[in-house]
Structures are given as C-alpha cells and as structure tokens.
Short mmCIF file of C-alpha atoms in Angstrom, two decimals:
data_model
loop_
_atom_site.label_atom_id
_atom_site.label_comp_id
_atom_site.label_asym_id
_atom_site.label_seq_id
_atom_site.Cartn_x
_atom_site.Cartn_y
_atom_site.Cartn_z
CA UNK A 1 81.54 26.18 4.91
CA UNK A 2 84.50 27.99 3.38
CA UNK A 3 87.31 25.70 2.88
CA UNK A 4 89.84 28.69 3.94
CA UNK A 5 87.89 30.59 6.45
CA UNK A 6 87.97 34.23 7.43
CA UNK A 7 90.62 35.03 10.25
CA UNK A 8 89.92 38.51 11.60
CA UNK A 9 93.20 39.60 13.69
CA UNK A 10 92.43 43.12 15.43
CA UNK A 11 95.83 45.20 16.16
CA UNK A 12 95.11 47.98 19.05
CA UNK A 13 97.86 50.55 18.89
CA UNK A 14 98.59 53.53 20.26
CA UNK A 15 102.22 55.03 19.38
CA UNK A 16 103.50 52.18 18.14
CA UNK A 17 105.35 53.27 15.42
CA UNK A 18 108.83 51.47 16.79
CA UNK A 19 107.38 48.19 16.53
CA UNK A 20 104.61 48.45 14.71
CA UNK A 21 106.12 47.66 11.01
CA UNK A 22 107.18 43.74 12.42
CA UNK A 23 103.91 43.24 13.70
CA UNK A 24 102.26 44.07 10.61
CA UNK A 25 105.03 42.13 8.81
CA UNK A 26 104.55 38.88 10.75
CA UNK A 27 100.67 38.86 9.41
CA UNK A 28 101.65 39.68 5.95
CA UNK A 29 103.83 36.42 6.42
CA UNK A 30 100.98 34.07 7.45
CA UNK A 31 100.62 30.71 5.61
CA UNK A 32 97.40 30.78 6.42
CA UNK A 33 96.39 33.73 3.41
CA UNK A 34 92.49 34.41 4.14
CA UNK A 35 92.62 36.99 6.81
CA UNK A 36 92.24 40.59 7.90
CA UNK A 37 94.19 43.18 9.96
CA UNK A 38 91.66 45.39 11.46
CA UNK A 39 94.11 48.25 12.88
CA UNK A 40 92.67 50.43 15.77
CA UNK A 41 94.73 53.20 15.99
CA UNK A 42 93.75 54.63 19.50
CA UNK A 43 94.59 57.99 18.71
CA UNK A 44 98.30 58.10 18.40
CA UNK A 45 100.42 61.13 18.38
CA UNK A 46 103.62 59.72 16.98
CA UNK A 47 104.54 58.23 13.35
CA UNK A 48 101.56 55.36 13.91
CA UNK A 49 99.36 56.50 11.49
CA UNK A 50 102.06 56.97 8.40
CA UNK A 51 103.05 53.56 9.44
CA UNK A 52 99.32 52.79 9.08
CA UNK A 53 99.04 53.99 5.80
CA UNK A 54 101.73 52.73 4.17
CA UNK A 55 100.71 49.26 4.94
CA UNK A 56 97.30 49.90 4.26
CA UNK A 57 98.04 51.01 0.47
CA UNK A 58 100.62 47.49 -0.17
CA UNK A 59 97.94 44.93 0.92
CA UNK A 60 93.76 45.03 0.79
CA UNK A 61 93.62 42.60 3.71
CA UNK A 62 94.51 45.94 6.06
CA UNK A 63 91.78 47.56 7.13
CA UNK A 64 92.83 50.88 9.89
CA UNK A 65 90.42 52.82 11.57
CA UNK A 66 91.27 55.62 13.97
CA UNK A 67 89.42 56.26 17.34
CA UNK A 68 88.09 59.57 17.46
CA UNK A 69 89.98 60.23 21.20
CA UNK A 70 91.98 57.95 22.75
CA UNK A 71 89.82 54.89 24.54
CA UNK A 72 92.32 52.49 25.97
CA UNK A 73 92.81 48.68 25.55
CA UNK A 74 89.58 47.35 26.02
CA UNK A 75 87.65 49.81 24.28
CA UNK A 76 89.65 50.10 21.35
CA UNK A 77 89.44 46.06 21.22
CA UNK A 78 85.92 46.33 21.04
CA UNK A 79 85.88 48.82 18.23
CA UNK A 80 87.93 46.33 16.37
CA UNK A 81 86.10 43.55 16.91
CA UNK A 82 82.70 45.28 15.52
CA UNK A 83 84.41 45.51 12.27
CA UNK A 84 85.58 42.12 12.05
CA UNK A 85 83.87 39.63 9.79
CA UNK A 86 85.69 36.67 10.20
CA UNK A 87 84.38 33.38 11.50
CA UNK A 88 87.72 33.03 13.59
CA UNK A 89 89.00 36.13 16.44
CA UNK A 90 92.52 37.19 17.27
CA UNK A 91 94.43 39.96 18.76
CA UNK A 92 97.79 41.34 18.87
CA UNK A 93 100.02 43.68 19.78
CA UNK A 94 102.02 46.06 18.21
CA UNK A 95 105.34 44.92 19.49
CA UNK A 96 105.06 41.43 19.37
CA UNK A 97 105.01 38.80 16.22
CA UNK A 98 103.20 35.77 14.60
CA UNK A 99 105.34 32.78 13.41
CA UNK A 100 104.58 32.20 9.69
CA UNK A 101 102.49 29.49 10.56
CA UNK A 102 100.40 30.42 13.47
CA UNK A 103 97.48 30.93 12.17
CA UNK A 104 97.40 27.95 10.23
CA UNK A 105 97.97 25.91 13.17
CA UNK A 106 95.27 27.04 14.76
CA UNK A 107 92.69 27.28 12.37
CA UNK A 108 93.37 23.80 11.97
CA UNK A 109 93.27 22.98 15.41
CA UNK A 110 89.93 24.60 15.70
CA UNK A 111 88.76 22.57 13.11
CA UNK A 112 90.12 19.53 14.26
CA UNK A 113 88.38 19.79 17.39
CA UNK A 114 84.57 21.27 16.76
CA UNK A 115 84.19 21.24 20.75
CA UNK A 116 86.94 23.71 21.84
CA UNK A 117 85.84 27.44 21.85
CA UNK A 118 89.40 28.72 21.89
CA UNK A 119 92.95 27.39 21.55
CA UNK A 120 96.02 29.06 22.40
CA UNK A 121 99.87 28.45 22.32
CA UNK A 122 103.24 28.53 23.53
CA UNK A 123 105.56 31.26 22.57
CA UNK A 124 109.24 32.64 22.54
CA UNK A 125 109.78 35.63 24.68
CA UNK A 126 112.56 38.14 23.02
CA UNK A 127 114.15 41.25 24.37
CA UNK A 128 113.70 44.85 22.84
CA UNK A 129 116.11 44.41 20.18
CA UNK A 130 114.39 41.16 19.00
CA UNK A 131 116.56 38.37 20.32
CA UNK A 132 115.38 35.22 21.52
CA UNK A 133 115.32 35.33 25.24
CA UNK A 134 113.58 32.06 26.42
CA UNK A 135 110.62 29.99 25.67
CA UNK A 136 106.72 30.13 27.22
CA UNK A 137 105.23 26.90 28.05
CA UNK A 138 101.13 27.41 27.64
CA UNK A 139 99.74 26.31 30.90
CA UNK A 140 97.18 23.52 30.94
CA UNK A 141 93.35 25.42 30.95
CA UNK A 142 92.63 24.14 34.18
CA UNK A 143 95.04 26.53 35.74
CA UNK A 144 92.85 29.39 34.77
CA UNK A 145 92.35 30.03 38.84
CA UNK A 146 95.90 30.24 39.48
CA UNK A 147 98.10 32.29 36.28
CA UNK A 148 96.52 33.10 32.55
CA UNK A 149 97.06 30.71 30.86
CA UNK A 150 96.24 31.54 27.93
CA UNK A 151 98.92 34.06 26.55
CA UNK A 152 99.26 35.76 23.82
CA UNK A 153 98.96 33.77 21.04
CA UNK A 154 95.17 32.20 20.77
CA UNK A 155 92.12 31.44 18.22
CA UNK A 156 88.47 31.50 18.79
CA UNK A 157 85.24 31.42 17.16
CA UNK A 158 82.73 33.74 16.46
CA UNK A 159 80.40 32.00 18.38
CA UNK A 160 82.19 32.52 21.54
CA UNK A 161 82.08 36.93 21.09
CA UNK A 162 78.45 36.67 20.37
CA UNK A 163 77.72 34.51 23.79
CA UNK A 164 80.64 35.69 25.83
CA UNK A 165 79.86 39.54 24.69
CA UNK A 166 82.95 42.33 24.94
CA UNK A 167 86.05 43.32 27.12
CA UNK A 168 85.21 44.62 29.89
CA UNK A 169 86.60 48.23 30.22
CA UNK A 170 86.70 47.60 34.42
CA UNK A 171 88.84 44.78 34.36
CA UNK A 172 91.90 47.53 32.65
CA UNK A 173 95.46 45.95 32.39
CA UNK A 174 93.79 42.22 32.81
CA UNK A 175 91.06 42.62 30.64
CA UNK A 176 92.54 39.43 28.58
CA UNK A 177 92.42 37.44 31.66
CA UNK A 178 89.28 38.23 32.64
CA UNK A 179 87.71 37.53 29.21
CA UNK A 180 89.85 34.54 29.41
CA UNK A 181 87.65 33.11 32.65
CA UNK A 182 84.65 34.36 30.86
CA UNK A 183 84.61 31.85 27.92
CA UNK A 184 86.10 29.15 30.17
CA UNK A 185 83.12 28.83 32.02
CA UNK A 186 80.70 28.45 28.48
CA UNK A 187 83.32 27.07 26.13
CA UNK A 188 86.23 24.14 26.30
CA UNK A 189 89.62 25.87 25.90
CA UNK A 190 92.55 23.48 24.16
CA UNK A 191 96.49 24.24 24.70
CA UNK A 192 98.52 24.23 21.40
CA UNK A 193 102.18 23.42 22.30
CA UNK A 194 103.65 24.89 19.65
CA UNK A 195 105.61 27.89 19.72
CA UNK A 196 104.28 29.99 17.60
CA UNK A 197 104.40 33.23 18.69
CA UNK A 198 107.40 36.04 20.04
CA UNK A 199 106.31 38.19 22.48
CA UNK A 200 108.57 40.93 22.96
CA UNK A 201 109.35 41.64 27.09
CA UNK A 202 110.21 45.63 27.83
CA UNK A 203 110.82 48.16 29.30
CA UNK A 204 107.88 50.55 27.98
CA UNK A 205 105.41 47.22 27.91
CA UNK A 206 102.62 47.41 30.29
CA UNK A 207 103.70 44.48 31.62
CA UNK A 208 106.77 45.72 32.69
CA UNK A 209 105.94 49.96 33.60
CA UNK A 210 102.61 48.59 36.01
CA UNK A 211 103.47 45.23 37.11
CA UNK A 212 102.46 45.90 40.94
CA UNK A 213 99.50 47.37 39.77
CA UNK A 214 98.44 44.68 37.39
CA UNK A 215 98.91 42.46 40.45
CA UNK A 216 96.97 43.98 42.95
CA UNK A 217 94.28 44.18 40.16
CA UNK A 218 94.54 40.48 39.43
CA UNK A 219 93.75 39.77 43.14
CA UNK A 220 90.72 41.04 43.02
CA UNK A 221 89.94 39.48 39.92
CA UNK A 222 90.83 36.51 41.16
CA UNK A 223 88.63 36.83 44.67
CA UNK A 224 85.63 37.68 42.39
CA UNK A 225 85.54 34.74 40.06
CA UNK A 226 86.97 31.78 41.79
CA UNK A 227 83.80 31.06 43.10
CA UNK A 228 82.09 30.65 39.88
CA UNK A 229 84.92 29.32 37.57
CA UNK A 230 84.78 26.02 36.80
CA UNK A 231 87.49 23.83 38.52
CA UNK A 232 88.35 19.99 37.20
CA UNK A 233 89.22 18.76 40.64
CA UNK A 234 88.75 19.81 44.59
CA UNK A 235 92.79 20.22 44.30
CA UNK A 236 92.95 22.29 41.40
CA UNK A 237 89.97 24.41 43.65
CA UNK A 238 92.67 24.42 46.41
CA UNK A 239 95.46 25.64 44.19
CA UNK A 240 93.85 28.45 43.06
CA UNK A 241 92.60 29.91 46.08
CA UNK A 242 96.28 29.06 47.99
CA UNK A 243 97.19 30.84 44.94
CA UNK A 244 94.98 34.23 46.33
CA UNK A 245 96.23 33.63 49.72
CA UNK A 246 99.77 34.13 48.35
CA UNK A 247 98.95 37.79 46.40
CA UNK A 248 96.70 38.65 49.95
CA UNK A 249 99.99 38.21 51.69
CA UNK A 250 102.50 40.10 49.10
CA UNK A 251 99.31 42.66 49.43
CA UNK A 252 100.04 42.53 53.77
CA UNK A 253 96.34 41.38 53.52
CA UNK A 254 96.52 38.98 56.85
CA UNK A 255 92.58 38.83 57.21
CA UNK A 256 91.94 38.20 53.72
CA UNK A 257 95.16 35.69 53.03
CA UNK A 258 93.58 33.76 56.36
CA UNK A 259 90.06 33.46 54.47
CA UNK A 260 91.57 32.52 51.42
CA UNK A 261 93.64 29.33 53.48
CA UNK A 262 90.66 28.57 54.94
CA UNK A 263 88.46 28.04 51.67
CA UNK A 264 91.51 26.32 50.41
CA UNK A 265 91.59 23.89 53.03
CA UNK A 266 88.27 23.05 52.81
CA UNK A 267 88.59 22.36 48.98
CA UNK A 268 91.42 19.75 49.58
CA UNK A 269 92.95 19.56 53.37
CA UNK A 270 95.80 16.71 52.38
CA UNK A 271 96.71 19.16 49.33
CA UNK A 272 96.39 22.05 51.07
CA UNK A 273 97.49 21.67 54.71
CA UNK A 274 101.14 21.41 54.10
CA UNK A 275 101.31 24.64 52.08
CA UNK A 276 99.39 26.35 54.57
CA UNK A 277 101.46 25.02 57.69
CA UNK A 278 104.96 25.97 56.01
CA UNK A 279 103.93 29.26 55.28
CA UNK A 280 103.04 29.81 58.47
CA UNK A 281 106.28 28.46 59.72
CA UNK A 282 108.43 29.96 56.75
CA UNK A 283 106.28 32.36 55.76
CA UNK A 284 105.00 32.92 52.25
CA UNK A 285 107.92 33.85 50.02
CA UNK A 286 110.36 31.39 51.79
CA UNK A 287 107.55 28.49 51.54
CA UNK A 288 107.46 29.34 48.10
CA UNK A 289 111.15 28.88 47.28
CA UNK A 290 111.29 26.31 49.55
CA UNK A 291 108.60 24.64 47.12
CA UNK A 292 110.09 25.40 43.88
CA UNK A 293 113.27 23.85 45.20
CA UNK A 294 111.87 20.38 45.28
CA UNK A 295 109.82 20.57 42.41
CA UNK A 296 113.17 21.19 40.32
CA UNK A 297 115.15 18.76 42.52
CA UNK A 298 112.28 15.58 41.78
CA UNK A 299 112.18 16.75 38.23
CA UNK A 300 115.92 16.37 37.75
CA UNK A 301 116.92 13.39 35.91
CA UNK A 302 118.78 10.59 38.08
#
C-alpha cells in the first residue's frame, strides 16, 4: 500500500471560466501532493477551455477532457470518474475552493478509520466576490433522511464507486444527495469537523437560479428512499419523515403531508405527536419558527 496514495479529484465545468482559475488554484495548493485533477469540460462555449489549457501545460497532475456535446452534471461526473485512477474519489466545483489542507485531512481520516466508506466536512460559505460569509456545520450522518449532510467537501474510496456504481442522471440537481443515501446504506459515513472547504453562494449557482425546483425534486427523493435508508433510532425515523410532511405542505400536498404524519407517528408518537399537533394548530411554517425559537432560547447560555 502506497504510503501517499492516489487522490483523484474530478472538476465538472461548463463555462466556468470566472471561477474556474481559484478552483484549480486551491488543488495546486494541496498539502497533500499525490493527486489528479481530472477536468470535464462539458462542452463550454466561453473562455473554459483556454483556462483549461493553460493549467494543463504548468502542472502534469491536470488531466482535461472535453465532452463531445454537452451532458450535464451527472453525466459529465461519470465521464470523470472512468478516468480516475486513484484509490481515493472527490469532486468539485468550479466556483468553489479546497483549504490547503483538505485533502490531507481526509486522507488521513480515511486511513485512520478503515471502516468508514466516506468522510466529509464542514466548510465556510463566501459571497461572489470571495468574502467570508459564515460557517457550515457538517450534519451528523444520521440526518441523511432529513437535509444532506454531507456537503461539499468529502473523501471516499474506490471501493465504494465499484459497489455503489454511478450518478444517477434521474436524480438531476440532487444527484449528490441521492448518491449520498446510496453509499449510506452499504458503507459507514464519518463527519470531519473541520472547515476545510469555501463554497461560494450565488447568484448564477444552481443552488440559488432553481432552488424551488431542487426542492420539489428532493421531496420525491426523499418519499422514495426513506423507506429503505437506514435510520439509527425510531426518532431519527420520525424526524425524517416529519421532515417530508413539512416539503408536502410547502408543496400544498394535504393528502400526502397527512400520510407522511401518520408514518411519522407511528415511528415515534411521544417525538412526533407534539410536532404534528402544533402544526395543525399553527400550521407548518409558524410551528416551525415557533420550534426554532426554543431551540435557540434552551441553547442560550444562562
């Protein structure tokens, strides 16, 4: 066993080019030396692929590839990943950066832990000009049901591609999450907290431009593999499908946020009842904020 493995970071992009040069940068930076870019240029009509090149010719480790039309997020991870040759997996994204020491982290973590099929961190979010903007806590992995927790900062091995398989070009926009719940239920995930990553919140970001989308999309998700992800407790069962029942009623779903209370009562009724009985006294987003309101007050220090 190599004593620096192979890290083989794939970088989807598709025009890019006002970004792209930091998140090359931020690998070039990496304390962790033994690794390869593999950049999947998904066809990109702007100054991408000069941007491409140019890195390409300073450092061997960058490795670009263009897709012959332009295939979208999933596919274009997948046509990355067939290149790579590394015994540890990453992606990232063209307009967000690595701490210098991210990949050593987790490479060590990895190691450290010959269980865990994937780790992944917490991170800084920063604005479009760069700046600092606030920090990312990692959830805990057994809040898979409810949020991803995962990020977008994460390690895993090789192993887990072969038996999980590919992104799947159906789950568009959460394709990460759904990959996410795929190796949960084969492999032990482990949270990092460290911050070492800066993901970069805008205006053109997909997170940003389809947000309603991405959560009508995650609903379904969600409905689809609840029943067969793994859950550590009946309440964390509960939580994620009180979770559902909250997207089925910013959806004006009434029949399907009813089913979802119902499973989630069944799962846990002392955890679950209250939630259920002020939202239907309150109503959903007023329970809510109701609820976040006392978990900041207890939290507070006397």
């Amino acid at each position: 066993m190599s004593p620096t493995p192979l890290v083989s970071i794939v970088l989807p992009t598709y025009n890019g080019s006002r970004y792209l040069a930091g998140a090359v940068e931020s690998v070039r930076r990496q304390t962790h030396t033994r690794w390869e870019l593999l950049i999947q240029d998904d066809a990109s009509t702007d100054e991408t692929p000069e941007i491409i090149r140019h890195f390409a010719a300073l450092d061997p480790r960058i490795l670009p590839a263009t897709n012959p039309e332009n295939l979208r997020l999933p596919r274009s991870l997948n046509a990355g990943f067939a290149r790579a040759s590394g015994r540890f997996l990453t992606w990232t994204s063209d307009d967000n950066e690595y701490r210098p020491e991210a990949l050593e982290a987790m490479v060590s973590a990895l190691e450290s832990d010959p269980k865990a099929g994937l780790v992944y961190c917490d991170m800084t979010d920063m604005d479009d000009q760069g700046r600092d903007v606030g920090d990312w806590v990692a959830p805990e992995p057994e809040a898979m049901g409810r949020v991803n927790p995962v990020g977008a900062c994460f390690l895993y091995r090789r192993e887990v591609m072969e038996s999980v398989g590919q992104y799947d070009d159906c789950w568009r926009l959460v394709e990460d999450w759904e990959y996410w719940m795929r190796v949960a239920s084969q492999f032990p995930l482990r949270a990092i907290h460290r911050n070492l990553y800066r993901y970069r919140r805008h205006e053109a970001s997909l997170t940003e431009t389809r947000a309603s989308e991405i959560r009508r999309i995650r609903m379904h998700l969600l409905e689809e593999r609840l029943p067969s992800l793994p859950h550590p407790s009946r309440r964390h069962r509960a939580e994620a499908y009180l979770h559902l029942a909250r997207l089925a009623a910013e959806a004006g779903d009434d029949r399907r946020e009813s089913a979802f209370h119902r499973i989630a009562l069944r799962a846990d009724p002392l955890h679950a009842l209250p939630v259920v009985a002020g939202r239907r006294l309150l109503g959903s987003g007023r329970a809510g904020a109701v609820r976040a309101w006392w978990r900041q007050r207890i939290r507070r220090p006397m």
